Amino acid sequence: MTVSLLPRQSASPEDDLAVTILDVGHGNSAIVRDGKRCAVVDAADDTTHAELERLGCMDLEEVIVSHVDNDHIAGMNRLLLDPRWSLGRVRVNADASKDTRAWRHLQETLQLVSDDKRITGILPAYTDTGLPIRVGRAELEVCHPRSLMALSGPRTRDARFGTVTSNTMSAVIRIHLDGAAAVLLASDIDGVGLRDILDRRSQQLCADVLVFPHHGGLPGAMNPVEFARSLTSAVSPRMVIFSMGTSGRTANPRPEIIEGVRAAAPDAHIACTQLSVHCHEVGSPAPSEGHLSKAMARGRSTSRCCAGSIVITRTESGFQYTPPLPSHGEFVLALASGTETGTLPLCRAGASPIPNPSTGQSVR
């Protein structure tokens, strides 16, 4: 069923103050924009480049690399090397323990654009650099890691933190739109990193949207239910997003992660960018995608989108979501009705009842 999108609150797309959580499959990428002014946090593939072109955003004032795993940086070189775009600062959460082809290539690219004076500086993505990160009316706040942890480096055993890995040091970014906390990008942070954030009582994590870390996979040594419960409680989100793909190598989000999220936020709207194998078998008839936003989405070509690419827009009345939450909820209900058993998708497990727009009855 095709569901019409809510009308825009602004005159044209270039006027929007918004964050787009892109469907890049098993990976992460977000675009923050105020009109034509943009910031990018991670780029897993060329979807980010295509969406920037579609939006007409050619001024990348800030580029942040949360950490250097391939599913966060594989599309970054194309962004930085495109000569049509003006670049500002690049902030990198570097990792000397990694020796991947993608990371070596990105290092070479950063050196090239720095030598050519195409960027105004390369900075670390730490909490205490002392400089605010602003793009128009948007602000990007680095919530983790502190320099103290970052300087200790990954693959170390530290009495203050425990075992520090690359995931422990993943940069956690909170995005504010016109002063309102809109989105927390949790990257691949693990239990050790989460404990370090929560131990700093002055650190606030609340945001309307939580992009859950590690695509809904295991959080290292910490109990996954407790990890999900603790993080979700700290953020108090209205919406939880799992940026993941149907690659066959993973089965995310894990049920115990959903259990923890639901324990902390029974009313939160859960959305996966692509269909989870827990909810829809690969090769099954493709569901309708009429609810999706117009943003580029990797899963669209194979009809594997669930929520697809999700746009959070700041309006005078608050945050607007595309696809609208009721439309995505209707899509999820249609998934359940299309199965022989009628089993609800994983995102509805333990959730508060929601109305079925077709029947007016509440379901779980």
Short mmCIF file of N, CA, C and O in Angstrom, two decimals, residues 200-311:
data_model
loop_
_atom_site.label_atom_id
_atom_site.label_comp_id
_atom_site.label_asym_id
_atom_site.label_seq_id
_atom_site.Cartn_x
_atom_site.Cartn_y
_atom_site.Cartn_z
N ARG A 200 30.81 9.52 33.70
CA ARG A 200 30.94 10.98 33.74
C ARG A 200 29.53 11.56 33.90
O ARG A 200 28.82 11.74 32.92
N ARG A 201 29.15 11.83 35.10
CA ARG A 201 27.76 12.19 35.38
C ARG A 201 27.32 13.48 34.68
O ARG A 201 26.13 13.69 34.46
N SER A 202 28.27 14.32 34.34
CA SER A 202 27.91 15.56 33.66
C SER A 202 27.60 15.33 32.18
O SER A 202 27.06 16.20 31.51
N GLN A 203 27.95 14.18 31.67
CA GLN A 203 27.73 13.88 30.26
C GLN A 203 26.28 13.52 29.99
O GLN A 203 25.75 12.57 30.56
N GLN A 204 25.63 14.27 29.17
CA GLN A 204 24.24 14.00 28.82
C GLN A 204 24.18 13.33 27.44
O GLN A 204 24.90 13.73 26.53
N LEU A 205 23.32 12.35 27.31
CA LEU A 205 23.20 11.62 26.05
C LEU A 205 21.81 11.74 25.42
O LEU A 205 21.59 11.23 24.34
N CYS A 206 20.86 12.36 26.10
CA CYS A 206 19.48 12.37 25.62
C CYS A 206 19.37 12.88 24.19
O CYS A 206 20.02 13.86 23.81
N ALA A 207 18.56 12.20 23.39
CA ALA A 207 18.30 12.60 22.01
C ALA A 207 16.99 11.98 21.56
O ALA A 207 16.57 10.95 22.10
N ASP A 208 16.36 12.59 20.59
CA ASP A 208 15.09 12.08 20.08
C ASP A 208 15.27 10.75 19.36
O ASP A 208 14.38 9.90 19.39
N VAL A 209 16.42 10.56 18.73
CA VAL A 209 16.70 9.36 17.93
C VAL A 209 18.03 8.77 18.36
O VAL A 209 19.03 9.49 18.51
N LEU A 210 18.05 7.48 18.55
CA LEU A 210 19.29 6.73 18.82
C LEU A 210 19.59 5.84 17.63
O LEU A 210 18.76 4.99 17.27
N VAL A 211 20.75 6.02 17.00
CA VAL A 211 21.24 5.07 16.01
C VAL A 211 22.09 4.07 16.77
O VAL A 211 23.19 4.38 17.22
N PHE A 212 21.55 2.86 16.93
CA PHE A 212 22.13 1.90 17.86
C PHE A 212 23.49 1.42 17.38
O PHE A 212 23.71 1.23 16.18
N PRO A 213 24.43 1.21 18.33
CA PRO A 213 25.79 0.84 17.93
C PRO A 213 25.90 -0.57 17.37
O PRO A 213 25.11 -1.46 17.68
N HIS A 214 26.92 -0.71 16.55
CA HIS A 214 27.34 -2.01 16.02
C HIS A 214 26.20 -2.73 15.30
O HIS A 214 26.13 -3.96 15.30
N HIS A 215 25.28 -1.95 14.72
CA HIS A 215 24.21 -2.50 13.89
C HIS A 215 23.30 -3.47 14.65
O HIS A 215 22.65 -4.32 14.05
N GLY A 216 23.29 -3.33 15.98
CA GLY A 216 22.47 -4.24 16.78
C GLY A 216 23.17 -5.54 17.10
O GLY A 216 22.51 -6.49 17.55
N GLY A 217 24.49 -5.60 16.92
CA GLY A 217 25.25 -6.81 17.24
C GLY A 217 25.71 -6.81 18.69
O GLY A 217 25.33 -5.95 19.50
N LEU A 218 26.55 -7.76 19.05
CA LEU A 218 27.01 -7.91 20.43
C LEU A 218 27.95 -6.77 20.83
O LEU A 218 28.78 -6.34 20.02
N PRO A 219 27.85 -6.31 22.08
CA PRO A 219 28.63 -5.15 22.54
C PRO A 219 29.93 -5.51 23.24
O PRO A 219 30.30 -4.89 24.23
N GLY A 220 30.61 -6.54 22.79
CA GLY A 220 31.82 -6.97 23.48
C GLY A 220 31.49 -7.87 24.65
O GLY A 220 30.56 -8.68 24.59
N ALA A 221 32.22 -7.71 25.76
CA ALA A 221 32.06 -8.62 26.89
C ALA A 221 30.84 -8.32 27.75
O ALA A 221 30.41 -9.16 28.53
N MET A 222 30.25 -7.15 27.62
CA MET A 222 29.11 -6.77 28.46
C MET A 222 27.87 -7.55 28.05
O MET A 222 27.65 -7.84 26.88
N ASN A 223 27.05 -7.90 29.03
CA ASN A 223 25.78 -8.57 28.74
C ASN A 223 24.96 -7.73 27.77
O ASN A 223 24.72 -6.55 28.03
N PRO A 224 24.54 -8.29 26.64
CA PRO A 224 23.87 -7.47 25.62
C PRO A 224 22.55 -6.86 26.07
O PRO A 224 22.22 -5.74 25.67
N VAL A 225 21.79 -7.58 26.89
CA VAL A 225 20.52 -7.02 27.38
C VAL A 225 20.79 -5.81 28.27
O VAL A 225 20.16 -4.76 28.14
N GLU A 226 21.76 -5.95 29.17
CA GLU A 226 22.10 -4.85 30.07
C GLU A 226 22.69 -3.67 29.30
O GLU A 226 22.41 -2.50 29.60
N PHE A 227 23.53 -3.97 28.31
CA PHE A 227 24.10 -2.91 27.48
C PHE A 227 23.00 -2.11 26.79
O PHE A 227 22.98 -0.87 26.85
N ALA A 228 22.08 -2.81 26.14
CA ALA A 228 21.00 -2.14 25.42
C ALA A 228 20.11 -1.36 26.37
O ALA A 228 19.68 -0.24 26.06
N ARG A 229 19.82 -1.95 27.53
CA ARG A 229 18.98 -1.25 28.50
C ARG A 229 19.66 0.02 29.02
O ARG A 229 19.03 1.08 29.09
N SER A 230 20.94 -0.08 29.35
CA SER A 230 21.66 1.07 29.90
C SER A 230 21.77 2.20 28.89
O SER A 230 21.54 3.37 29.22
N LEU A 231 22.16 1.87 27.66
CA LEU A 231 22.30 2.89 26.64
C LEU A 231 20.96 3.54 26.32
O LEU A 231 20.84 4.78 26.25
N THR A 232 19.94 2.73 26.14
CA THR A 232 18.62 3.27 25.80
C THR A 232 18.08 4.14 26.93
O THR A 232 17.49 5.20 26.68
N SER A 233 18.28 3.73 28.18
CA SER A 233 17.84 4.54 29.32
C SER A 233 18.53 5.89 29.33
O SER A 233 17.92 6.92 29.63
N ALA A 234 19.84 5.92 29.00
CA ALA A 234 20.58 7.17 29.01
C ALA A 234 20.14 8.12 27.91
O ALA A 234 20.15 9.34 28.10
N VAL A 235 19.74 7.57 26.77
CA VAL A 235 19.35 8.41 25.63
C VAL A 235 17.87 8.80 25.68
O VAL A 235 17.50 9.88 25.23
N SER A 236 17.02 7.93 26.21
CA SER A 236 15.56 8.16 26.26
C SER A 236 15.01 8.54 24.88
O SER A 236 14.38 9.57 24.70
N PRO A 237 15.24 7.69 23.88
CA PRO A 237 14.85 8.06 22.51
C PRO A 237 13.37 7.82 22.23
O PRO A 237 12.73 6.95 22.83
N ARG A 238 12.86 8.59 21.30
CA ARG A 238 11.53 8.33 20.76
C ARG A 238 11.62 7.28 19.65
O ARG A 238 10.67 6.56 19.38
N MET A 239 12.79 7.22 19.00
CA MET A 239 13.00 6.30 17.89
C MET A 239 14.38 5.67 18.01
O MET A 239 15.35 6.35 18.35
N VAL A 240 14.48 4.37 17.74
CA VAL A 240 15.76 3.65 17.73
C VAL A 240 15.95 3.06 16.34
O VAL A 240 15.08 2.34 15.83
N ILE A 241 17.09 3.37 15.73
CA ILE A 241 17.39 2.94 14.36
C ILE A 241 18.53 1.94 14.38
O ILE A 241 19.56 2.16 15.04
N PHE A 242 18.36 0.86 13.63
CA PHE A 242 19.43 -0.11 13.41
C PHE A 242 19.85 0.01 11.94
O PHE A 242 19.07 -0.30 11.04
N SER A 243 21.07 0.48 11.73
CA SER A 243 21.60 0.62 10.38
C SER A 243 22.27 -0.68 10.00
O SER A 243 23.39 -0.97 10.40
N MET A 244 21.56 -1.49 9.23
CA MET A 244 22.06 -2.84 8.95
C MET A 244 21.55 -3.33 7.60
O MET A 244 20.64 -2.75 7.02
N GLY A 245 22.19 -4.37 7.11
CA GLY A 245 21.83 -4.91 5.82
C GLY A 245 21.63 -6.40 5.88
O GLY A 245 21.94 -7.06 6.87
N THR A 246 21.10 -6.96 4.79
CA THR A 246 20.86 -8.39 4.70
C THR A 246 21.96 -9.00 3.86
O THR A 246 21.82 -9.21 2.67
N SER A 247 23.11 -9.24 4.51
CA SER A 247 24.27 -9.74 3.77
C SER A 247 24.42 -11.25 3.88
O SER A 247 25.21 -11.84 3.17
N GLY A 248 23.68 -11.87 4.81
CA GLY A 248 23.84 -13.29 5.04
C GLY A 248 24.90 -13.62 6.07
O GLY A 248 24.92 -14.71 6.62
N ARG A 249 25.80 -12.66 6.38
CA ARG A 249 26.86 -12.92 7.36
C ARG A 249 26.43 -12.53 8.76
O ARG A 249 27.10 -12.87 9.74
N THR A 250 25.37 -11.79 8.89
CA THR A 250 24.91 -11.34 10.20
C THR A 250 23.41 -11.55 10.30
O THR A 250 22.71 -11.68 9.30
N ALA A 251 22.94 -11.59 11.53
CA ALA A 251 21.50 -11.69 11.78
C ALA A 251 21.13 -10.62 12.79
O ALA A 251 20.69 -10.90 13.90
N ASN A 252 21.36 -9.38 12.40
CA ASN A 252 21.07 -8.24 13.27
C ASN A 252 19.69 -7.66 12.95
O ASN A 252 19.18 -7.86 11.87
N PRO A 253 19.13 -6.93 13.92
CA PRO A 253 19.58 -6.78 15.30
C PRO A 253 19.32 -8.04 16.10
O PRO A 253 18.33 -8.75 15.86
N ARG A 254 20.17 -8.32 17.05
CA ARG A 254 20.03 -9.54 17.85
C ARG A 254 18.83 -9.43 18.78
O ARG A 254 18.55 -8.35 19.33
N PRO A 255 18.11 -10.53 18.98
CA PRO A 255 16.91 -10.47 19.84
C PRO A 255 17.18 -9.96 21.24
O PRO A 255 16.36 -9.25 21.82
N GLU A 256 18.34 -10.29 21.82
CA GLU A 256 18.63 -9.83 23.17
C GLU A 256 18.86 -8.32 23.22
O GLU A 256 18.61 -7.68 24.24
N ILE A 257 19.33 -7.75 22.12
CA ILE A 257 19.47 -6.30 22.04
C ILE A 257 18.08 -5.64 22.04
O ILE A 257 17.83 -4.67 22.76
N ILE A 258 17.18 -6.20 21.23
CA ILE A 258 15.81 -5.68 21.20
C ILE A 258 15.17 -5.81 22.59
O ILE A 258 14.45 -4.91 23.04
N GLU A 259 15.44 -6.90 23.25
CA GLU A 259 14.89 -7.10 24.60
C GLU A 259 15.33 -5.97 25.53
O GLU A 259 14.53 -5.42 26.30
N GLY A 260 16.62 -5.62 25.48
CA GLY A 260 17.12 -4.55 26.33
C GLY A 260 16.56 -3.20 25.97
O GLY A 260 16.24 -2.38 26.85
N VAL A 261 16.43 -2.93 24.68
CA VAL A 261 15.85 -1.66 24.23
C VAL A 261 14.42 -1.55 24.72
O VAL A 261 13.99 -0.51 25.27
N ARG A 262 13.65 -2.63 24.56
CA ARG A 262 12.25 -2.60 24.96
C ARG A 262 12.08 -2.47 26.47
O ARG A 262 11.14 -1.82 26.95
N ALA A 263 12.98 -3.06 27.24
CA ALA A 263 12.91 -2.94 28.69
C ALA A 263 13.05 -1.49 29.13
O ALA A 263 12.43 -1.06 30.10
N ALA A 264 13.88 -0.73 28.41
CA ALA A 264 14.12 0.66 28.76
C ALA A 264 13.14 1.62 28.09
O ALA A 264 12.84 2.69 28.63
N ALA A 265 12.65 1.27 26.92
CA ALA A 265 11.80 2.19 26.15
C ALA A 265 10.70 1.42 25.43
O ALA A 265 10.75 1.22 24.22
N PRO A 266 9.67 0.97 26.16
CA PRO A 266 8.61 0.18 25.54
C PRO A 266 7.81 0.92 24.47
O PRO A 266 7.20 0.30 23.61
N ASP A 267 7.85 2.25 24.53
CA ASP A 267 7.07 3.03 23.57
C ASP A 267 7.90 3.54 22.40
O ASP A 267 7.35 4.20 21.50
N ALA A 268 9.21 3.29 22.40
CA ALA A 268 10.05 3.79 21.31
C ALA A 268 9.71 3.09 20.00
O ALA A 268 9.38 1.90 19.98
N HIS A 269 9.81 3.83 18.92
CA HIS A 269 9.60 3.26 17.58
C HIS A 269 10.93 2.70 17.10
O HIS A 269 11.92 3.42 17.01
N ILE A 270 10.96 1.41 16.81
CA ILE A 270 12.17 0.75 16.33
C ILE A 270 12.10 0.59 14.82
O ILE A 270 11.07 0.18 14.28
N ALA A 271 13.19 0.93 14.14
CA ALA A 271 13.22 0.82 12.68
C ALA A 271 14.58 0.34 12.23
O ALA A 271 15.61 0.87 12.67
N CYS A 272 14.61 -0.67 11.38
CA CYS A 272 15.84 -1.10 10.71
C CYS A 272 15.87 -0.47 9.33
O CYS A 272 14.84 -0.35 8.67
N THR A 273 17.06 -0.08 8.89
CA THR A 273 17.15 0.50 7.55
C THR A 273 16.80 -0.54 6.48
O THR A 273 16.12 -0.23 5.50
N GLN A 274 17.26 -1.79 6.69
CA GLN A 274 16.90 -2.88 5.77
C GLN A 274 16.19 -3.98 6.54
O GLN A 274 16.23 -4.04 7.77
N LEU A 275 15.52 -4.85 5.82
CA LEU A 275 14.77 -5.94 6.42
C LEU A 275 15.71 -6.91 7.12
O LEU A 275 16.69 -7.38 6.55
N SER A 276 15.38 -7.21 8.37
CA SER A 276 16.17 -8.17 9.12
C SER A 276 15.78 -9.59 8.72
O SER A 276 14.61 -9.87 8.43
N VAL A 277 16.74 -10.50 8.76
CA VAL A 277 16.44 -11.90 8.45
C VAL A 277 15.54 -12.51 9.53
O VAL A 277 14.93 -13.57 9.31
N HIS A 278 15.44 -11.86 10.69
CA HIS A 278 14.52 -12.33 11.72
C HIS A 278 13.06 -12.10 11.31
O HIS A 278 12.16 -12.73 11.87
N CYS A 279 12.85 -11.20 10.38
CA CYS A 279 11.49 -10.76 10.05
C CYS A 279 11.06 -11.10 8.63
O CYS A 279 9.86 -11.20 8.36
N HIS A 280 12.01 -11.23 7.72
CA HIS A 280 11.65 -11.41 6.32
C HIS A 280 12.77 -12.19 5.64
O HIS A 280 13.91 -11.74 5.58
N GLU A 281 12.45 -13.37 5.15
CA GLU A 281 13.47 -14.22 4.54
C GLU A 281 13.93 -13.66 3.20
O GLU A 281 13.12 -13.15 2.42
N VAL A 282 15.23 -13.78 2.98
CA VAL A 282 15.77 -13.40 1.67
C VAL A 282 15.16 -14.31 0.61
O VAL A 282 15.11 -15.52 0.78
N GLY A 283 14.68 -13.72 -0.47
CA GLY A 283 14.03 -14.49 -1.52
C GLY A 283 12.52 -14.51 -1.42
O GLY A 283 11.85 -14.92 -2.36
N SER A 284 11.98 -14.07 -0.28
CA SER A 284 10.53 -13.98 -0.14
C SER A 284 10.01 -12.84 -1.00
O SER A 284 10.77 -11.93 -1.36
N PRO A 285 8.72 -12.86 -1.35
CA PRO A 285 8.17 -11.77 -2.16
C PRO A 285 8.45 -10.42 -1.52
O PRO A 285 8.31 -10.24 -0.30
N ALA A 286 8.86 -9.46 -2.33
CA ALA A 286 9.21 -8.14 -1.82
C ALA A 286 7.97 -7.40 -1.34
O ALA A 286 6.95 -7.38 -2.03
N PRO A 287 8.03 -6.78 -0.16
CA PRO A 287 6.89 -6.00 0.32
C PRO A 287 6.83 -4.64 -0.38
O PRO A 287 7.79 -4.22 -1.03
N SER A 288 5.70 -3.98 -0.23
CA SER A 288 5.54 -2.65 -0.80
C SER A 288 6.52 -1.68 -0.18
O SER A 288 6.83 -1.77 1.01
N GLU A 289 7.04 -0.74 -0.97
CA GLU A 289 7.98 0.25 -0.46
C GLU A 289 7.44 1.67 -0.61
O GLU A 289 8.20 2.64 -0.67
N GLY A 290 6.13 1.80 -0.66
CA GLY A 290 5.54 3.11 -0.88
C GLY A 290 5.75 4.09 0.25
O GLY A 290 5.54 5.30 0.07
N HIS A 291 6.16 3.62 1.42
CA HIS A 291 6.34 4.50 2.57
C HIS A 291 7.70 5.19 2.58
O HIS A 291 7.92 6.11 3.36
N LEU A 292 8.65 4.76 1.75
CA LEU A 292 10.03 5.21 1.86
C LEU A 292 10.21 6.69 1.53
O LEU A 292 9.45 7.27 0.75
N SER A 293 11.24 7.28 2.12
CA SER A 293 11.61 8.65 1.77
C SER A 293 12.23 8.67 0.38
O SER A 293 12.54 7.63 -0.21
N LYS A 294 12.44 9.87 -0.13
CA LYS A 294 13.06 10.02 -1.44
C LYS A 294 14.58 9.90 -1.40
O LYS A 294 15.22 9.87 -2.44
N ALA A 295 15.14 9.83 -0.21
CA ALA A 295 16.59 9.74 -0.07
C ALA A 295 17.13 8.45 -0.69
O ALA A 295 16.44 7.43 -0.73
N MET A 296 18.36 8.52 -1.16
CA MET A 296 19.01 7.34 -1.71
C MET A 296 19.08 6.25 -0.66
O MET A 296 19.34 6.52 0.52
N ALA A 297 18.85 5.00 -1.06
CA ALA A 297 18.87 3.87 -0.13
C ALA A 297 19.42 2.66 -0.84
O ALA A 297 18.94 2.28 -1.91
N ARG A 298 20.42 2.04 -0.24
CA ARG A 298 21.09 0.91 -0.89
C ARG A 298 20.15 -0.27 -1.10
O ARG A 298 20.24 -0.99 -2.08
N GLY A 299 19.23 -0.50 -0.16
CA GLY A 299 18.36 -1.66 -0.24
C GLY A 299 17.24 -1.54 -1.24
O GLY A 299 16.54 -2.51 -1.53
N ARG A 300 17.06 -0.36 -1.80
CA ARG A 300 15.93 -0.15 -2.70
C ARG A 300 16.04 -0.98 -3.97
O ARG A 300 15.04 -1.50 -4.48
N SER A 301 17.24 -1.15 -4.49
CA SER A 301 17.41 -1.86 -5.77
C SER A 301 17.05 -3.33 -5.67
O SER A 301 16.70 -3.96 -6.66
N THR A 302 17.14 -3.89 -4.46
CA THR A 302 16.81 -5.30 -4.26
C THR A 302 15.55 -5.49 -3.42
O THR A 302 15.26 -6.59 -2.97
N SER A 303 14.81 -4.40 -3.22
CA SER A 303 13.57 -4.43 -2.42
C SER A 303 13.82 -5.00 -1.02
O SER A 303 13.04 -5.79 -0.51
N ARG A 304 14.92 -4.58 -0.41
CA ARG A 304 15.26 -5.04 0.93
C ARG A 304 15.14 -3.93 1.97
O ARG A 304 15.54 -4.11 3.11
N CYS A 305 14.59 -2.78 1.60
CA CYS A 305 14.43 -1.71 2.58
C CYS A 305 13.33 -2.06 3.58
O CYS A 305 12.32 -2.66 3.23
N CYS A 306 13.55 -1.68 4.83
CA CYS A 306 12.46 -1.68 5.82
C CYS A 306 12.05 -0.23 6.00
O CYS A 306 11.11 0.24 5.37
N ALA A 307 12.77 0.54 6.83
CA ALA A 307 12.51 1.98 6.88
C ALA A 307 13.33 2.72 5.82
O ALA A 307 13.05 3.88 5.51
N GLY A 308 14.35 2.06 5.25
CA GLY A 308 15.18 2.71 4.25
C GLY A 308 16.02 3.82 4.87
O GLY A 308 16.43 3.72 6.02
N SER A 309 16.26 4.87 4.12
CA SER A 309 16.97 6.03 4.64
C SER A 309 15.96 6.92 5.36
O SER A 309 14.90 7.23 4.83
N ILE A 310 16.32 7.34 6.56
CA ILE A 310 15.38 8.02 7.45
C ILE A 310 15.83 9.47 7.63
O ILE A 310 17.00 9.74 7.94
N VAL A 311 14.91 10.40 7.42
CA VAL A 311 15.21 11.83 7.51
C VAL A 311 14.51 12.40 8.73
O VAL A 311 13.29 12.26 8.88
#
